[in-house]
Coordinates of C-alpha atoms and ligand atoms in Angstrom, one line a residue:
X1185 CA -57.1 227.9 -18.1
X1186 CA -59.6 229.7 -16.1
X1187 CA -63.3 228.1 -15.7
X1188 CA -65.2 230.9 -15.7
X1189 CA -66.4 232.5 -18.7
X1190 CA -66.2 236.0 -18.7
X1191 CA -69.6 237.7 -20.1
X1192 CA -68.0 240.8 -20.4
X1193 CA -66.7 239.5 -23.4
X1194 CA -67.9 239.1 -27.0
X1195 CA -67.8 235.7 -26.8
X1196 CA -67.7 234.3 -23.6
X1197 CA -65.6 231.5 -23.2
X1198 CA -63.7 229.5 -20.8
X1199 CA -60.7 228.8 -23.8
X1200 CA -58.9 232.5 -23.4
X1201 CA -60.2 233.4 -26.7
X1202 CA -58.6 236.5 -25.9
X1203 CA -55.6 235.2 -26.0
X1204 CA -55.9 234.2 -29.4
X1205 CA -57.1 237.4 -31.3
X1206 CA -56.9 235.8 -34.5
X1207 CA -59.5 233.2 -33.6
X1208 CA -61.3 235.6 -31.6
X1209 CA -62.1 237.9 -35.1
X1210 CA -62.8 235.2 -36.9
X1211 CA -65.6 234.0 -34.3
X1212 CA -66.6 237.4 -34.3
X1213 CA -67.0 237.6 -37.6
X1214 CA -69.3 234.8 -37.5
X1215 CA -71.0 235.9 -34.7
X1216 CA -73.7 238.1 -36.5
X1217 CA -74.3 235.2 -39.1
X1218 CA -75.3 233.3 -35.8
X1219 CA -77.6 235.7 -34.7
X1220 CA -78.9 236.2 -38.1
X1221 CA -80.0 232.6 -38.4
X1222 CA -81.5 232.6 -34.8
X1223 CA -83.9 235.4 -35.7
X1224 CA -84.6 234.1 -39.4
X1225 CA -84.5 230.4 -38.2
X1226 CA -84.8 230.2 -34.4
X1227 CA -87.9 230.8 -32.4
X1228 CA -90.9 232.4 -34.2
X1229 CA -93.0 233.4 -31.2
X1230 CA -92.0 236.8 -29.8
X1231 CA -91.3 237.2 -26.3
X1232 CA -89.9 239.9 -23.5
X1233 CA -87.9 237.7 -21.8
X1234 CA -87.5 234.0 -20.7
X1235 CA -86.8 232.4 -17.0
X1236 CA -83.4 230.3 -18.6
X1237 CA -80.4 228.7 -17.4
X1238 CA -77.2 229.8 -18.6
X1239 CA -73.9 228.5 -18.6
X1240 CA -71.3 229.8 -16.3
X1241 CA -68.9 227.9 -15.0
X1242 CA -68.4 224.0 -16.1
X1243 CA -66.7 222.8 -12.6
X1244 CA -68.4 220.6 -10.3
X1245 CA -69.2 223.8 -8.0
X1246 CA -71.9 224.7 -10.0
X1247 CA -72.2 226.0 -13.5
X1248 CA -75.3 227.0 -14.3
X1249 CA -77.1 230.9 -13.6
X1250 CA -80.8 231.1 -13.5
X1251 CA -82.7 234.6 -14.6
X1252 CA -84.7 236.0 -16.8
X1253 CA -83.2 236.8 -20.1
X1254 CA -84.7 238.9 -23.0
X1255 CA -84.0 236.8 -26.1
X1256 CA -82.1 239.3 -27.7
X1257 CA -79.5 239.7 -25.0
X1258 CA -79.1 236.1 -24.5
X1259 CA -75.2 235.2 -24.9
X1260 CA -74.3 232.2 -26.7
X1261 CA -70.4 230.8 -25.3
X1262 CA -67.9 228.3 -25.5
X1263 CA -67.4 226.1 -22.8
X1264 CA -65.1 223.0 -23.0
X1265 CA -64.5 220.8 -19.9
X1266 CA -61.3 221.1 -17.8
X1267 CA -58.1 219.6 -19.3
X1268 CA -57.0 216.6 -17.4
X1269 CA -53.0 217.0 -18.6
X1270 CA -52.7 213.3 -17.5
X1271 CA -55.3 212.1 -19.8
X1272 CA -54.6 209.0 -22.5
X1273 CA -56.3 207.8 -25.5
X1274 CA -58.1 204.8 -24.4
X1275 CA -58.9 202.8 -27.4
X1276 CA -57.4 201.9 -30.8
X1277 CA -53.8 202.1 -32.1
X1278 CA -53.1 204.6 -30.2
X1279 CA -54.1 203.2 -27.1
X1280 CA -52.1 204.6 -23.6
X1281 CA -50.5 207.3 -25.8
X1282 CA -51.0 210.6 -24.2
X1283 CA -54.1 212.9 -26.4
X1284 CA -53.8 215.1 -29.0
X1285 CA -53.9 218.8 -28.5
X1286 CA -53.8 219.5 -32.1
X1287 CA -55.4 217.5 -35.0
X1288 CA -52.6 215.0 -36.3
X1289 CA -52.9 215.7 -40.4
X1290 CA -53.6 212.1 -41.2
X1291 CA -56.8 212.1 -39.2
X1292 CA -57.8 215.9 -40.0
X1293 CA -60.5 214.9 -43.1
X1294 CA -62.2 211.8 -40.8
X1295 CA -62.2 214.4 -37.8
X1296 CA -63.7 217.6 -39.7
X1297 CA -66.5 215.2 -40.8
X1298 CA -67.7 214.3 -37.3
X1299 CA -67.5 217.5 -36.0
X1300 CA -69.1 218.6 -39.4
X1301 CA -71.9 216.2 -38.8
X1302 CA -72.7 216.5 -35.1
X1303 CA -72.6 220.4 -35.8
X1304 CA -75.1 220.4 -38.6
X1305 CA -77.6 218.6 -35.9
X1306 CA -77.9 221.0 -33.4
X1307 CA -79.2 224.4 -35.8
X1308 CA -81.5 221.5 -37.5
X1309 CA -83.8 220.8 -34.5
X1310 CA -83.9 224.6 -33.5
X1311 CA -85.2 224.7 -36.8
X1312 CA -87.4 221.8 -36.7
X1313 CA -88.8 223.3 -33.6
X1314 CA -89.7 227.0 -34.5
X1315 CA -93.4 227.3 -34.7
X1316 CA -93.8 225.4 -31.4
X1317 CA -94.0 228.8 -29.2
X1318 CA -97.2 229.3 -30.7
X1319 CA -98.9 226.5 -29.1
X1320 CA -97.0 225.8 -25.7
X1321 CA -99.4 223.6 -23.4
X1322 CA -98.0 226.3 -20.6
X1323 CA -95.6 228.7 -20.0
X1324 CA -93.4 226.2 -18.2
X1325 CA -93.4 223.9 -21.6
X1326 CA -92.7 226.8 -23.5
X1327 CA -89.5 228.0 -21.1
X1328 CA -88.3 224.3 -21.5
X1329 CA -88.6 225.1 -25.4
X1330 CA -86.4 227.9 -25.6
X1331 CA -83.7 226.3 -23.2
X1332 CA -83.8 223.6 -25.3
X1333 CA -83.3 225.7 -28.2
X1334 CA -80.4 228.8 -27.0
X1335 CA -78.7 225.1 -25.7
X1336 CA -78.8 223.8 -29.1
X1337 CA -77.7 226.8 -30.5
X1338 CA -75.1 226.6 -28.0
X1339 CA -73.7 223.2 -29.0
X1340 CA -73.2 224.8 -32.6
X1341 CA -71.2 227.5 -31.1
X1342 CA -69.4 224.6 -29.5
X1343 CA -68.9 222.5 -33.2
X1344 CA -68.2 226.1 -34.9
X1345 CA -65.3 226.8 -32.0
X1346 CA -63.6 223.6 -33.3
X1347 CA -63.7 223.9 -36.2
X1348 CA -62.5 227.9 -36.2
X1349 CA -59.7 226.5 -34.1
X1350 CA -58.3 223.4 -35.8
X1351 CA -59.3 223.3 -39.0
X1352 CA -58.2 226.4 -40.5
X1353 CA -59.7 228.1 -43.9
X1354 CA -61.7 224.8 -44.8
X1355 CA -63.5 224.3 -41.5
X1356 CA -64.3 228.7 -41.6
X1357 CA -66.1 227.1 -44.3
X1358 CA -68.0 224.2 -43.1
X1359 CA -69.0 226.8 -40.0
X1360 CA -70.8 229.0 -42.7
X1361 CA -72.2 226.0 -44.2
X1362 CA -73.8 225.1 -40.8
X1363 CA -75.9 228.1 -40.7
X1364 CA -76.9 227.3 -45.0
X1365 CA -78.1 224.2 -45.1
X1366 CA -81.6 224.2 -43.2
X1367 CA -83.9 221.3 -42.1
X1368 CA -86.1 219.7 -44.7
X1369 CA -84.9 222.7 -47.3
X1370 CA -84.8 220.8 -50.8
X1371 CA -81.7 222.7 -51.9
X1372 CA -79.5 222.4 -49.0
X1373 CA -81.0 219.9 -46.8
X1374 CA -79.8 218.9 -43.2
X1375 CA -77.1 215.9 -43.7
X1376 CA -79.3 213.2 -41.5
X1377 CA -83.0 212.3 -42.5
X1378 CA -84.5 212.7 -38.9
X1379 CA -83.2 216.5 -38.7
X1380 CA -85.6 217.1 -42.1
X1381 CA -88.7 216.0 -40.4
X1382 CA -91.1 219.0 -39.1
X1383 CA -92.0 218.8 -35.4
X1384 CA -95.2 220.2 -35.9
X1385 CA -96.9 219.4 -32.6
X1386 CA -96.0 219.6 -28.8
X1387 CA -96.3 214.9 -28.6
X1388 CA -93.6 215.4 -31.4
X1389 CA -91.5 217.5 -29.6
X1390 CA -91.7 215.6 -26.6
X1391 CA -91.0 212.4 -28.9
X1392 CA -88.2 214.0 -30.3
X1393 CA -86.6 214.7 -27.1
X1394 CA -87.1 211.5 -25.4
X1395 CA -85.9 209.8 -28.6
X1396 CA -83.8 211.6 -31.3
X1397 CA -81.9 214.0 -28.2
X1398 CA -81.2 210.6 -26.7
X1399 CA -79.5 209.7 -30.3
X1400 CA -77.3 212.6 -29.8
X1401 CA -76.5 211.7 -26.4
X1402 CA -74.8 208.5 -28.0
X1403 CA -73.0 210.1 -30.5
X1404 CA -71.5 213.2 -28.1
X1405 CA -71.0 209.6 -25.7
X1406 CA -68.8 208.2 -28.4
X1407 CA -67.1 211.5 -29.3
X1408 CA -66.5 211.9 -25.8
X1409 CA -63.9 209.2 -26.0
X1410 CA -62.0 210.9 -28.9
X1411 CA -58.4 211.4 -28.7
X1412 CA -58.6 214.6 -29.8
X1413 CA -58.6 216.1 -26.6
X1414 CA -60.6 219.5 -27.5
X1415 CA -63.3 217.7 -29.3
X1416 CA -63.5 215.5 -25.6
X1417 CA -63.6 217.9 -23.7
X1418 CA -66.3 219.8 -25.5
X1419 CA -68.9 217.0 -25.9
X1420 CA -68.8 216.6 -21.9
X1421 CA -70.0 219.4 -21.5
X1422 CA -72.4 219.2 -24.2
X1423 CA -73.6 216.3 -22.6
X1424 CA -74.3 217.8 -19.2
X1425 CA -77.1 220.0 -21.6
X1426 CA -77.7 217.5 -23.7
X1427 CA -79.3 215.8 -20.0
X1428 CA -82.1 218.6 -19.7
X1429 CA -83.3 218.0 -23.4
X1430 CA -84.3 214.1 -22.4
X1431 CA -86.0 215.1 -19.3
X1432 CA -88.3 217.4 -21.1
X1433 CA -88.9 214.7 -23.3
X1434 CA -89.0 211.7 -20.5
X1435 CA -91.6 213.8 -18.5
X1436 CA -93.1 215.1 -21.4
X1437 CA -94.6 212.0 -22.6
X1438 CA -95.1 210.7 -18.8
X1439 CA -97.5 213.8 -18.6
X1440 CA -99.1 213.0 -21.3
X1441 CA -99.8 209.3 -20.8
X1442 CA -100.9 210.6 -16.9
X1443 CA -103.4 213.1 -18.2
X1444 CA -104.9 210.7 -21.1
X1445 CA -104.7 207.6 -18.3
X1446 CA -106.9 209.9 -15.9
X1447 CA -109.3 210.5 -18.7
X1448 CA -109.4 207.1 -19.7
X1449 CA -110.4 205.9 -16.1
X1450 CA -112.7 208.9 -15.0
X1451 CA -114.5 208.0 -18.3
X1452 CA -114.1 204.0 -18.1
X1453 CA -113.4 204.0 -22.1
X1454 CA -110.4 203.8 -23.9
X1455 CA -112.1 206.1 -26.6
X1456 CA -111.0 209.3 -25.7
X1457 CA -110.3 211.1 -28.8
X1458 CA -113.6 212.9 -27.9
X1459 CA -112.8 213.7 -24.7
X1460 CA -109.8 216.2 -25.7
X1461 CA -106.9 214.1 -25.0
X1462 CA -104.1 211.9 -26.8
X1463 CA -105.6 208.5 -27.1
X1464 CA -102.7 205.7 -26.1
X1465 CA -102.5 204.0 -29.9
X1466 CA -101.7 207.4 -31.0
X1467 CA -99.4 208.0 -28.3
X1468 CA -98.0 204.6 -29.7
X1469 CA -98.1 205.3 -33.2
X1470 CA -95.7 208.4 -32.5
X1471 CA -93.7 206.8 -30.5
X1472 CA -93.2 204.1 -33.3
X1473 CA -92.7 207.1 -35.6
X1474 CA -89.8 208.4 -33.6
X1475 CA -88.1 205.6 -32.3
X1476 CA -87.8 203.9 -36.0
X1477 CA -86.2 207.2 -37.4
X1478 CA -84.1 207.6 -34.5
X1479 CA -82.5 204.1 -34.8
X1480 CA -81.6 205.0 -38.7
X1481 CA -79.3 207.8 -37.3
X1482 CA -76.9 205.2 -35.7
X1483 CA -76.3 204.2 -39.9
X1484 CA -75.6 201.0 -41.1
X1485 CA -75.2 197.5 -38.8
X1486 CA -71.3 197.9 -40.1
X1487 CA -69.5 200.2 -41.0
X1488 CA -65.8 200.3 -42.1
X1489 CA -65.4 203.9 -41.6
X1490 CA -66.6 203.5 -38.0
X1491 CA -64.3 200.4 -37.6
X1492 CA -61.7 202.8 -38.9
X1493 CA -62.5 205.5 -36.2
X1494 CA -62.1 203.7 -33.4
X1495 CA -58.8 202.3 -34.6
X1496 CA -57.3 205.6 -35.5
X1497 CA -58.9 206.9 -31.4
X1498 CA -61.6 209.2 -33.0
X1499 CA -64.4 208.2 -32.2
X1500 CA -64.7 205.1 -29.2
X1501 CA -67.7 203.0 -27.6
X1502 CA -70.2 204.2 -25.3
X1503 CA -68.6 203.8 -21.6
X1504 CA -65.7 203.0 -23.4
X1505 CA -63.8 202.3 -20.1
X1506 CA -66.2 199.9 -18.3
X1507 CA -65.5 197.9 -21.4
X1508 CA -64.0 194.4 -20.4
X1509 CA -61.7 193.6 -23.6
X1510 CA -58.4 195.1 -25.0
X1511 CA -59.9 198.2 -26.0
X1512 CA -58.8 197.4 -29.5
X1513 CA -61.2 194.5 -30.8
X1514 CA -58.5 193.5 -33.8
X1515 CA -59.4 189.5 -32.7
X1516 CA -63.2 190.2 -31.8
X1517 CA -66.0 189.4 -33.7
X1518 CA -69.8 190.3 -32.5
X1519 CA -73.2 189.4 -33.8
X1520 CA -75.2 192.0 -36.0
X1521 CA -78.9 192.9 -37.0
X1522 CA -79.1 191.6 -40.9
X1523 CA -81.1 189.8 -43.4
X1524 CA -80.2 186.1 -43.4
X1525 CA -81.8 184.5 -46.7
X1526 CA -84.2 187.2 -47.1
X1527 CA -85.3 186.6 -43.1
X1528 CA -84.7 189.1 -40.1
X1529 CA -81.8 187.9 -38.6
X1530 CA -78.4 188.3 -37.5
X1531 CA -75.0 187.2 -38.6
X1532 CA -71.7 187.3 -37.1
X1533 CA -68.7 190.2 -38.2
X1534 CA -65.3 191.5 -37.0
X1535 CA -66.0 193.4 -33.4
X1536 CA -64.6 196.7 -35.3
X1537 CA -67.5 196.7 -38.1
X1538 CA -70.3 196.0 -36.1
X1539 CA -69.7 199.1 -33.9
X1540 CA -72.8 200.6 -34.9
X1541 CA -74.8 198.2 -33.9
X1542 CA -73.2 198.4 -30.8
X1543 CA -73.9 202.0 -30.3
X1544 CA -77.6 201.2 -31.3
X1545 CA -77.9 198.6 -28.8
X1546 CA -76.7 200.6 -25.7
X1547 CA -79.3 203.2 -27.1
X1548 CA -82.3 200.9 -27.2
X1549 CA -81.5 199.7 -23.9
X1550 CA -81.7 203.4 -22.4
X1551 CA -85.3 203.9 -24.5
X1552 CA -86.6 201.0 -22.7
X1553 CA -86.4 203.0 -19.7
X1554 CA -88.4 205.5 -20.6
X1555 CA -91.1 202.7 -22.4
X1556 CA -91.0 201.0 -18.4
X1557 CA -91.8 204.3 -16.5
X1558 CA -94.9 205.6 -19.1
X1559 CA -96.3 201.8 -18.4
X1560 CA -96.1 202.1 -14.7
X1561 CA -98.4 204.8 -15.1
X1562 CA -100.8 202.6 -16.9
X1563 CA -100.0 199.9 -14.5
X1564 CA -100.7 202.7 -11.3
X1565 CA -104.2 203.2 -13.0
X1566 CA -104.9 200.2 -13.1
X1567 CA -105.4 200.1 -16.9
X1568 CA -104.4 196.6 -19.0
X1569 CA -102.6 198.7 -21.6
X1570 CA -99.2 199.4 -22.2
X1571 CA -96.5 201.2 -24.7
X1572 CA -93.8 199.4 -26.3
X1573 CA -90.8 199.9 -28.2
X1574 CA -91.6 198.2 -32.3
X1575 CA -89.3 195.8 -33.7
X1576 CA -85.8 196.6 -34.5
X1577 CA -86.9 196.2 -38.4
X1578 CA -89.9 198.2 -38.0
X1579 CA -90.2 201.2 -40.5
X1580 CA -85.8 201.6 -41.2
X1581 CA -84.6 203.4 -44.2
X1582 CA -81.0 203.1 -43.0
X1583 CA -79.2 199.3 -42.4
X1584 CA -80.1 196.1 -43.0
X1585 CA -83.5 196.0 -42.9
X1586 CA -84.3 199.4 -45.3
X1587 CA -84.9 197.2 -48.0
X1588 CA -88.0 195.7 -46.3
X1589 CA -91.1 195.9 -44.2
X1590 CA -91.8 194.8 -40.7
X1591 CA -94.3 194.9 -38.7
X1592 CA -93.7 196.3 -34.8
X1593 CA -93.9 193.1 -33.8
X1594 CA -91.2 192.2 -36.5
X1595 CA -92.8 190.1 -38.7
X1596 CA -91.8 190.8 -42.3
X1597 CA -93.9 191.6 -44.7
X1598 CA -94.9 192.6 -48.1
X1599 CA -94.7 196.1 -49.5
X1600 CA -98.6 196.0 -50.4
X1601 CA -99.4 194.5 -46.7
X1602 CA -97.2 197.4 -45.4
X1603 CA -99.0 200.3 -47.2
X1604 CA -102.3 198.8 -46.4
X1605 CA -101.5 198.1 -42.4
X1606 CA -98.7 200.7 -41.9
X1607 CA -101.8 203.3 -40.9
X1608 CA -102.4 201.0 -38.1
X1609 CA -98.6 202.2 -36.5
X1610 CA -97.5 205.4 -37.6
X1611 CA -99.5 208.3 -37.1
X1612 CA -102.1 209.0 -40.2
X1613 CA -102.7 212.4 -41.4
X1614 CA -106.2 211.5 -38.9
X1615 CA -104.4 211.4 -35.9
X1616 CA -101.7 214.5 -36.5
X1617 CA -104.8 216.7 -37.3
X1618 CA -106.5 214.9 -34.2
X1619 CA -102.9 216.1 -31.8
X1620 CA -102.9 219.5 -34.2
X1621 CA -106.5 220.4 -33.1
X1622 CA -105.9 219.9 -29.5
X1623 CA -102.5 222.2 -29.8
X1624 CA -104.5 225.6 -28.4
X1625 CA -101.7 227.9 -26.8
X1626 CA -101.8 228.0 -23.1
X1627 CA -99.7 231.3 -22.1
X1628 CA -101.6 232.3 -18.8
X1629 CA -99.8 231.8 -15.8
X1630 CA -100.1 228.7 -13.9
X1631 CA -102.5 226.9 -16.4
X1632 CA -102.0 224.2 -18.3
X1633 CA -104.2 222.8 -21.9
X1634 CA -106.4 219.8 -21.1
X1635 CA -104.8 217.2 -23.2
X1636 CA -101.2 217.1 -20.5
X1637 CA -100.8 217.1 -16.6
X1638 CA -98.9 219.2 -15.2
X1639 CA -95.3 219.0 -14.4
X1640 CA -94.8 217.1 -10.8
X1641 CA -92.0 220.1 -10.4
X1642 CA -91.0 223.2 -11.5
X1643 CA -87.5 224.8 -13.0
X1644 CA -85.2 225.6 -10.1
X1645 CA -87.1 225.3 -7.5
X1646 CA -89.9 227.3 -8.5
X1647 CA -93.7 226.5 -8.8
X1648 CA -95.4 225.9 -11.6
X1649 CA -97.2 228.8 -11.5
X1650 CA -94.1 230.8 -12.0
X1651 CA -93.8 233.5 -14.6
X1652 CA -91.4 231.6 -17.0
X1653 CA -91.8 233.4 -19.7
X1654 CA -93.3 237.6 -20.1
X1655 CA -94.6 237.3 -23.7
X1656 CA -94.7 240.5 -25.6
Ligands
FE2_955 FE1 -77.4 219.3 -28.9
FE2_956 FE1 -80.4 218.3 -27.4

């Protein structure tokens, strides 16, 4: 197998497509449906070419080119990590057995779902994303945008491959219906509720990096561990990409908490709304917002298809082997999120069921970090205030606690006491026309709109004041 993809090629590909010509057509002919959806669905804002990084190579030398690339010469490809021919399933059943190469036909169904439902993720936030170009803080924000964007497009290519390749006539089918559903279409929705929502503003998208990309970052973690071997190997490399997308959003919101922090301290007042910047609660309120949504795509506390999963090696735990335990939980038990007697609680279950909530918990964890950093900030400025992550129960429509309301600080309450308060922490159609008002586009080199500082550091070594992106 050779590591570096060939752009000579239709498809480039580190898999030797060509070796496989009747894959390769059938790719191909899904190719211009691709490209069809990226310029009906993809970015709106029309540009000559952007500064972007694109995969090469996916060894350890190195696998990334930088240049500029006019958008419609950019090549999506398929890029799997290397095979390690001594690698064994570590979990389930199936545990120490050596991986699958092919998809053994009693798993096929459970493993055209996942691959089904982490695909249909990655064209929903392009889609969620398109009218941001239009009002980019600065043309470095708006080059992070569309590397954000070809990379998600990228990690369809990458669901689409295994599905082409395994899954025969009915997964040819659930690659076409990747590119039919859209996000928040009422016909053909997206499959998971936080890929419906609009990202209307640049705090969104910055939210929705730190937050719901960190989501995926779990669930490529957990797919990571599959047995499957191709469907492995292709979510590490994912996640190497999937890295960028949380650093736009971990710096994102940093430079916006710096920039309404300075305000906030030049003008001694925590009132700042008039001032042109994001005040904190709203930065709060959003924050609420897409944390709470981002915790309902980890489902339900238990789950028996999950506990099934892991058994049959499909889909394992996060840092499944720094795990100290048999690696097959059949005698385990582990305590879950639930409603005791109507109360926020928890409540014990087999180790296998509660897997979800395990998943969630690694997750919150990691958001915490992000939550300790933006409060440093505050901390550094020597301002009382800080950000926080709500209560587990806060705002879910997913699990346990979708039945009822909570307050961030996880009090439970009634549904007339949550309509009236929930105003207080999620964002009110007040404050996202307060964000929206202050979303000017700034596309002049080296400057940057009032309401965000600007990055500490540019792409690749180069300034700020680089020419990211030549707009038409
Ligand atoms: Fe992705
Ligand atoms: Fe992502």
């Amino acid at each position: 197998m050779t590591t570096t993809a060939d752009y000579t090629e239709k498809i480039p590909n580190n898999v030797d497509l060509r070796e496989d010509r009747r894959l390769q057509r059938a790719l191909e002919s899904w190719q211009p449906n691709f490209l069809n959806w990226w310029q009906t669905m993809g970015p709106m804002l029309p540009t000559q070419d952007v500064y972007l990084r694109t995969a090469v190579n996916v060894g350890r030398e190195g696998w990334a080119h930088f240049g500029h690339v006019p958008m419609k010469d950019y090549r999506w490809g398929i890029f799997l990590a290397e095979r390690d021919p001594d690698r064994r399933v570590g979990f389930g059943q199936h545990r120490g057995e050596p991986v699958w190469d092919k998809v053994p036909g009693e798993y096929r169904a459970d493993l055209q779902r996942l691959i089904v439902i982490q695909g249909d993720t990655e064209p929903a936030s392009v889609e969620q994303q398109r009218n941001l170009g239009a009002t980019a803080p600065s043309l470095y924000d708006l080059r992070n945008l569309f590397q954000v964007n070809v990379e998600e497009g990228r990690h369809l290519w990458a669901m689409v491959y295994l599905l082409h390749a395994y899954f025969g006539r009915e997964g040819r089918e659930e690659a076409a219906e990747l590119l039919h559903r859209s996000s928040g279409s009422v016909e053909s929705p997206r499959i998971l509720g936080a890929f419906n929502e609009q990202t209307l503003d640049w705090l969104s998208f910055y939210m929705f990096t730190y937050f719901t990309d960190r989501d995926g970052k779990y669930q490529l973690g957990t797919l990571k561990e599959s047995a499957f071997d191709p469907l492995s190997r292709t979510c590490e490399f994912m996640l190497k990409e999937e890295a960028h997308h949380m650093f736009v959003g971990t710096t994102g919101v940093d430079r916006v908490v710096e920039r309404t922090t300075q305000v906030m301290v030049e003008n001694d007042t925590d009132d700042v709304a008039g001032y042109g910047v994001i005040p904190l609660p709203v930065v709060q309120k959003y924050l609420n917002f897409h944390y709470s949504v981002s915790l309902d795509l980890f489902g339900g506390e238990t789950s028996t298809n999950v506990a099934n999963y892991y058994t049959a090696g499909l889909k394992g735990r996060w840092s499944e082997d720094r795990r100290h335990d048999n690696h097959k939980l059949t005698d385990d038990s582990s305590m879950v999120d639930a409603l005791v007697d109507g109360q926020i609680g928890q409540t014990e279950v087999p180790a296998l069921l509660g897997l979800n909530t395990d998943l969630r918990r690694q997750y919150i964890n990691d958001c915490r970090g992000g939550v300790n950093r933006w409060n440093k900030i505050l901390a550094d400025a020597g301002l009382p205030q800080r950000l926080k992550l709500p209560h587990i129960a806060f705002n879910r429509r997913v699990g346990a606690f979708a039945g009822i309301e909570a307050s961030p600080e996880g009090e439970k309450l009634s549904a007339e006491e949550w309509s009236q308060r929930k105003g207080q922490w999620l964002p009110t159609e007040v404050d996202k026309t307060h964000v929206r008002s202050l979303m000017w586009p700034v596309h002049e080199r080296g400057k940057i709109a009032a309401w965000i500082a600007p990055p500490r550091n540019g792409i690749n070594g180069k300034p700020f004041d680089y020419d990211y992106v030549h707009l038409l």
